[in-house]
Every structure is written in C-alpha cells, then in structure tokens.
C-alpha cells in the first residue's frame, strides 16, 4: 500500500456518516438504532473495498505521489493476487482514473487534487466526518468525485446528500486557500453506467442546504425524531426488527372492514393489497433474521427451527461419472452445453465489448416483460396491452 493511505476497510465511521445520510435525514432515529447493531460486511462490499484500493493507488500515482513504476507495479500485483480481484476491475478503475484526469485537465491552471481525504462536516452534523474518494479544487471550482463499485442500484449525483456532505467538508478544508463559486458532484459507477453521473450547484446553495439539515442532524445525533419507513430502509442495519416495521405489521390488518356478504368491493380489496404489500416484503426478510437468531440460540416465543426439505448430491462427481462412462453411458447424456445468459456474458466480456459485439451488431432482441401488479405511484407507465389471465398465471386465478 502506498504511504499515507487509509486502509479502506479499517476506516472509522461517524455516527452521522455521509454514506448513511440519506437514511438519517429521512429517519433521524435510525442513526442511534444502527449504532446498537453490528456492522456486517458482504463479499460485494469487500470487493468494493478492493476496487477502491486499486483506484486510490492509480490516482495517487497519477496526481499526488512520486511513485516509482516498480513500486506501483508491485502494489498493483498484490491487489491482483487477492481472491476477490476480478479482471474487470482494471477497466473500471481505469475509467475512474480517466474521468478524474479529464476533470483535472479541464482546469485553466493546475488544480489541487486530494485523494482519500478525510473531510469534516461537523458544522452541519454533530461529529460528522467522512472520507472523500477524490477532491479537485481550483479556479473557483470544486469537484467531489466518488467511485462506486456496486452493480445493483445505480447511485446518482443529483441532490445526493452523501456527496453534498463531502462537498461541505471540502469547502471547509479548502475554501480559504481556494475560493469556490461552483461545486460539481460526480459518481463514477462503471458497472451500471458508461458515463459518470454529474450534478452541479453553487457554493451558496450548498451552504444553504447544509444549514437546512442542521436541526435534523441534531435530532439524529440525539436519537430523536420520527421513524420514517421508505426506500432508505433497504440497507438499514435495523431492518427487520425496526420498531416502525414491527408496528406497521401489527397495524396492517387493523381497521380493515369485516362485512357480511356480498364480497368486499374492489376498492376495499385494493386497499388491503396496498396495506399488506410492505408487510409481506418485511416478512420475507424478517423470517431469515428470525431463523438465524433461533439457530444462534435466541428464544423467539412461538417459533422454532426445523429441518427443511433435504436434497440429493453426488457422493463424488468425478467417480460417479467415470463409473457411468465405464458402463457405456454416452457423454452427451451426462453433460448439458448451455450458452451463458446475456447478463452473464456482459459480466464476462465487459459492458463495452458486449455492446459492440452483441447489441450494436443486432444480436440482442428485447422483449417486453410480463405485466406485473404495482402501486399507483410506481414510476413505470401503466401497462396498456391486452392480456388474458392465462398469459400471467399458469392456471387462471381462483375466484374464491
Ligand atoms: S428500518 Fe427504516 S424506519 Fe426503521 S430505523 Fe431503519 S431507516 Fe428508520
């Protein structure tokens, strides 16, 4: 690792961390609630950490450290030897480096570049600090650039509170030396987007936003304020046992009318679906949590773990197949040759090669998805095709 680097996996996190800010800004008590729960990690998160370390090395060599090529190559080789390394990281971290280079070269005179810089935004959120991947400042412009390795949810720069908090910290650190008029936020997420997501605002607007969140941040710091359920719950450590989710599960069936015949109206039926939908989603995750707790020995009144359905497997695949071949079973019977799916191929080839060789060459046909039920406020337009029930269900839905 190059001198002066922060080990990504060992970074300290503020209670009001920038990365969780979309959560504590929506749901202030989540910060103190999460504090009581262990911070678990995943293979994807560890892979992201490795990609960040490689990015950092490349940026340091390009902009800040006088790093001999041999030292750089040795450090890169070490990263590449790690089990979580995937060859596509080379292309993705280069895309990030190219973007930062493009920004740096767009300045009329050389800007100041800070890599993996700890920034302090405690003027807006108590004890708030974080580490910004890359800050470029000069000529009255501030750029805050973040690399994201995730392939799931695309993260946009527009109005992104994590990026705005980093930018507030960067202003505090640099604006005395480098006065700033305009702040540019960018998220490079090569696994989901060919071009970085960019958004700009004036330094004055950023400072006004910082001021506007101070009361919420104080509530979050104090563990006060109202729970607010929403999309921001997805990565909350409290998800499952969160008091607001448990309360909603209790309340879902309350006050639904129980009437004598005839059937409930379609409006009542629709209302029941609407109320129960988030509870069903909660239940799926909550059951997994409950099972893992019961297996750890936690007592959950009314629940126990039981043995699920068993499965069959080869005692020794090689021996079994050798035996079958000896007995005259043809290889064609034993093996299935299957093409990779398009998403698997895209992952294997990289997005650019996939696009050039398959999409651009007309080898990919896009079929519309089957109709699916969604709440009225879903962003997708309402389905307007004519569909028969048997197109959706293998058997028509029961009417009782
Ligand atoms: S699960 Fe959602 S509502 Fe509950 S604490 Fe976390 S963010 Fe707040």
Short mmCIF file of C-alpha atoms and ligand atoms in Angstrom, two decimals, residues 23 27 30 33 227-229 232-233 236 238-239 242 244-245, ligand 1:
data_model
loop_
_atom_site.label_atom_id
_atom_site.label_comp_id
_atom_site.label_asym_id
_atom_site.label_seq_id
_atom_site.Cartn_x
_atom_site.Cartn_y
_atom_site.Cartn_z
CA UNK A 23 -31.23 7.33 5.84
CA UNK A 27 -35.42 8.74 9.51
CA UNK A 30 -32.06 5.25 12.54
CA UNK A 33 -30.60 2.47 16.33
CA UNK A 227 -39.23 6.89 12.31
CA UNK A 228 -39.92 7.10 8.62
CA UNK A 229 -40.31 3.96 6.55
CA UNK A 232 -33.98 4.28 2.55
CA UNK A 233 -34.70 1.32 4.89
CA UNK A 236 -30.52 -0.08 7.38
CA UNK A 238 -32.19 -2.28 11.93
CA UNK A 239 -34.26 -3.62 9.08
CA UNK A 242 -37.08 -1.91 13.45
CA UNK A 244 -41.60 1.11 12.92
CA UNK A 245 -41.70 -2.00 10.74
S1 LIG B 1 -35.61 0.32 9.04
FE1 LIG B 1 -36.27 2.28 8.13
S2 LIG B 1 -37.71 3.15 9.59
FE2 LIG B 1 -36.54 1.59 10.66
S3 LIG B 1 -34.85 2.67 11.60
FE3 LIG B 1 -34.11 1.89 9.64
S4 LIG B 1 -34.46 3.58 8.24
FE4 LIG B 1 -35.72 4.02 10.04
#
